[in-house]
Coordinates of N, CA and C and ligand atoms in Angstrom, one line a residue:
X1 N -36.8 16.2 12.2 CA -36.9 17.2 10.6 C -37.6 18.4 12.1
X2 N -36.7 19.5 12.1 CA -38.3 20.0 12.5 C -39.4 20.0 11.3
X3 N -40.7 19.9 11.9 CA -41.8 20.8 10.8 C -41.5 21.7 10.1
X4 N -42.3 21.9 9.0 CA -41.9 23.5 8.3 C -43.6 23.7 8.5
X5 N -44.3 25.3 8.3 CA -45.6 24.8 8.6 C -45.4 26.1 7.4
X6 N -44.6 26.2 7.1 CA -44.8 27.6 5.7 C -44.9 27.6 5.0
X7 N -45.7 28.0 4.3 CA -47.0 27.9 2.7 C -46.9 29.9 2.2
X8 N -47.8 28.3 1.2 CA -46.7 29.1 -0.4 C -48.0 30.6 -0.3
X9 N -47.2 31.5 -0.6 CA -47.4 32.5 -0.5 C -48.7 32.6 -1.7
X10 N -47.8 32.2 -2.6 CA -49.4 31.6 -4.7 C -50.9 31.6 -3.4
X11 N -50.8 30.6 -3.0 CA -52.1 29.7 -3.1 C -52.2 29.6 -1.3
X12 N -51.2 29.5 -0.8 CA -51.2 29.4 0.3 C -51.8 27.4 0.8
X13 N -51.5 26.7 0.1 CA -51.3 25.9 0.7 C -49.5 25.6 1.2
X14 N -49.8 24.6 1.8 CA -48.3 24.0 3.0 C -47.7 23.5 1.7
X15 N -46.4 23.6 2.1 CA -45.3 23.6 1.5 C -45.4 21.5 1.7
X16 N -44.7 21.0 0.5 CA -44.1 19.6 1.5 C -42.4 20.1 0.5
X17 N -41.9 19.2 1.1 CA -40.3 18.7 0.7 C -40.0 19.1 -0.5
X18 N -38.8 19.5 -1.1 CA -38.6 19.0 -3.1 C -37.3 18.2 -2.7
X19 N -37.4 17.0 -3.5 CA -36.6 15.9 -3.8 C -36.5 16.7 -5.2
X20 N -35.0 15.9 -5.6 CA -34.2 16.3 -6.3 C -33.6 15.5 -6.3
X21 N -33.5 14.9 -7.9 CA -32.9 14.1 -8.6 C -32.9 12.8 -8.8
X22 N -32.9 11.8 -9.3 CA -34.4 10.7 -9.8 C -34.8 10.0 -8.8
X23 N -36.3 10.3 -9.0 CA -37.0 9.5 -7.7 C -37.7 8.0 -8.0
X24 N -37.5 7.7 -6.9 CA -37.9 6.3 -6.7 C -39.0 6.4 -6.7
X25 N -39.2 4.7 -7.9 CA -41.2 4.9 -8.3 C -42.7 5.4 -7.1
X26 N -41.5 4.8 -5.7 CA -43.1 5.0 -4.8 C -42.7 7.8 -5.0
X27 N -42.2 7.7 -5.4 CA -42.4 9.1 -4.4 C -43.3 9.8 -6.2
X28 N -43.7 8.6 -7.0 CA -44.5 9.6 -7.8 C -46.0 9.6 -7.3
X29 N -46.2 8.3 -6.4 CA -47.4 8.1 -5.6 C -47.2 9.5 -3.9
X30 N -46.2 9.9 -3.7 CA -46.7 11.2 -3.0 C -46.1 12.0 -3.6
X31 N -46.3 12.5 -4.8 CA -46.0 14.1 -5.9 C -48.0 13.8 -5.7
X32 N -48.5 12.4 -5.4 CA -50.2 12.2 -6.6 C -51.2 12.6 -5.0
X33 N -50.1 12.4 -3.5 CA -50.7 12.6 -2.6 C -50.3 13.8 -1.8
X34 N -49.3 14.5 -2.6 CA -49.5 15.8 -2.4 C -48.2 16.0 -1.9
X35 N -48.2 15.2 -0.9 CA -46.9 14.8 0.6 C -45.3 16.4 -0.3
X36 N -45.8 15.1 -1.8 CA -43.3 15.9 -2.0 C -43.8 16.5 -3.3
X37 N -43.3 17.0 -4.1 CA -42.2 17.5 -4.9 C -41.3 17.3 -5.5
X38 N -41.2 16.8 -6.9 CA -40.0 17.1 -7.7 C -39.0 17.9 -8.5
X39 N -37.5 18.2 -7.5 CA -37.6 19.3 -8.3 C -37.0 18.8 -9.1
X40 N -36.2 17.4 -10.4 CA -36.1 17.9 -11.5 C -34.5 16.6 -10.5
X41 N -33.9 16.3 -11.6 CA -32.9 16.1 -11.0 C -31.4 17.0 -11.8
X42 N -32.2 17.9 -11.0 CA -31.2 19.8 -12.2 C -31.4 20.1 -10.4
X43 N -29.7 20.1 -9.8 CA -29.7 20.5 -8.1 C -29.0 21.9 -9.1
X44 N -29.5 23.5 -8.2 CA -28.5 24.9 -8.5 C -28.8 25.4 -6.8
X45 N -27.3 26.1 -7.3 CA -27.5 26.9 -5.3 C -28.7 27.2 -5.3
X46 N -28.7 27.8 -3.9 CA -30.3 28.2 -3.0 C -31.1 27.6 -3.9
X47 N -30.9 25.9 -4.1 CA -32.7 25.4 -4.8 C -33.7 25.0 -3.0
X48 N -34.8 26.1 -3.6 CA -35.1 25.9 -2.2 C -35.4 24.6 -2.0
X49 N -35.5 24.4 -0.5 CA -36.2 22.7 0.3 C -37.4 22.1 0.1
X50 N -38.5 23.0 0.0 CA -40.1 23.2 0.3 C -40.0 23.9 -1.0
X51 N -41.4 23.4 -1.5 CA -41.8 23.4 -3.0 C -43.7 23.7 -2.4
X52 N -45.0 23.8 -3.5 CA -46.0 24.6 -3.0 C -46.1 22.8 -3.8
X53 N -46.7 21.8 -3.7 CA -47.2 21.3 -4.7 C -49.0 21.0 -5.5
X54 N -49.5 22.5 -5.0 CA -50.7 23.3 -6.4 C -49.6 23.2 -7.9
X55 N -50.6 21.6 -8.1 CA -50.6 21.4 -9.8 C -50.8 23.3 -10.6
X56 N -50.1 23.2 -11.5 CA -50.0 24.7 -11.9 C -50.0 26.4 -11.5
X57 N -49.2 26.0 -10.0 CA -49.4 27.1 -9.1 C -47.0 27.3 -9.2
X58 N -46.9 28.5 -9.0 CA -46.0 28.7 -9.3 C -45.2 27.9 -8.9
X59 N -44.9 26.9 -7.9 CA -44.1 25.7 -7.0 C -43.1 26.9 -5.9
X60 N -41.2 26.5 -6.1 CA -40.9 26.5 -5.7 C -41.1 28.3 -4.6
X61 N -40.6 28.8 -3.5 CA -41.3 29.5 -3.2 C -40.3 31.4 -3.3
X62 N -39.0 30.6 -3.8 CA -38.3 31.6 -4.5 C -37.7 31.7 -5.5
X63 N -37.6 32.3 -6.0 CA -37.2 32.6 -7.4 C -36.8 31.9 -8.5
X64 N -36.6 30.8 -9.1 CA -36.0 30.7 -9.9 C -34.5 30.8 -10.5
X65 N -33.0 30.8 -10.7 CA -32.1 31.6 -11.2 C -32.7 31.1 -12.7
X66 N -32.2 31.9 -13.0 CA -32.1 32.0 -14.8 C -32.0 30.6 -15.4
X67 N -32.0 29.8 -16.3 CA -31.1 29.1 -17.4 C -30.1 29.4 -17.0
X68 N -28.8 28.1 -16.8 CA -27.9 28.9 -17.7 C -28.0 28.3 -19.7
X69 N -28.7 27.8 -18.9 CA -28.2 26.6 -20.6 C -29.6 25.8 -21.1
Ligands
ZN1 ZN1 -48.8 27.6 -4.5

């Protein structure tokens, strides 16, 4: 895997991988360390691979599609 150096356009924080699906127990520790972001159980087309680890930030750097449900 190549390491991305992308940063959040909103707060400038380095982006971290977004983990989708049911998170493993240690995933929460990784979230606490700002190493990953949880993307939730819902996967949608065009879901971003990386997101902003900053709480309260806009999160994923791409616009979320309109919720269908
Ligand atoms: Zn951000």
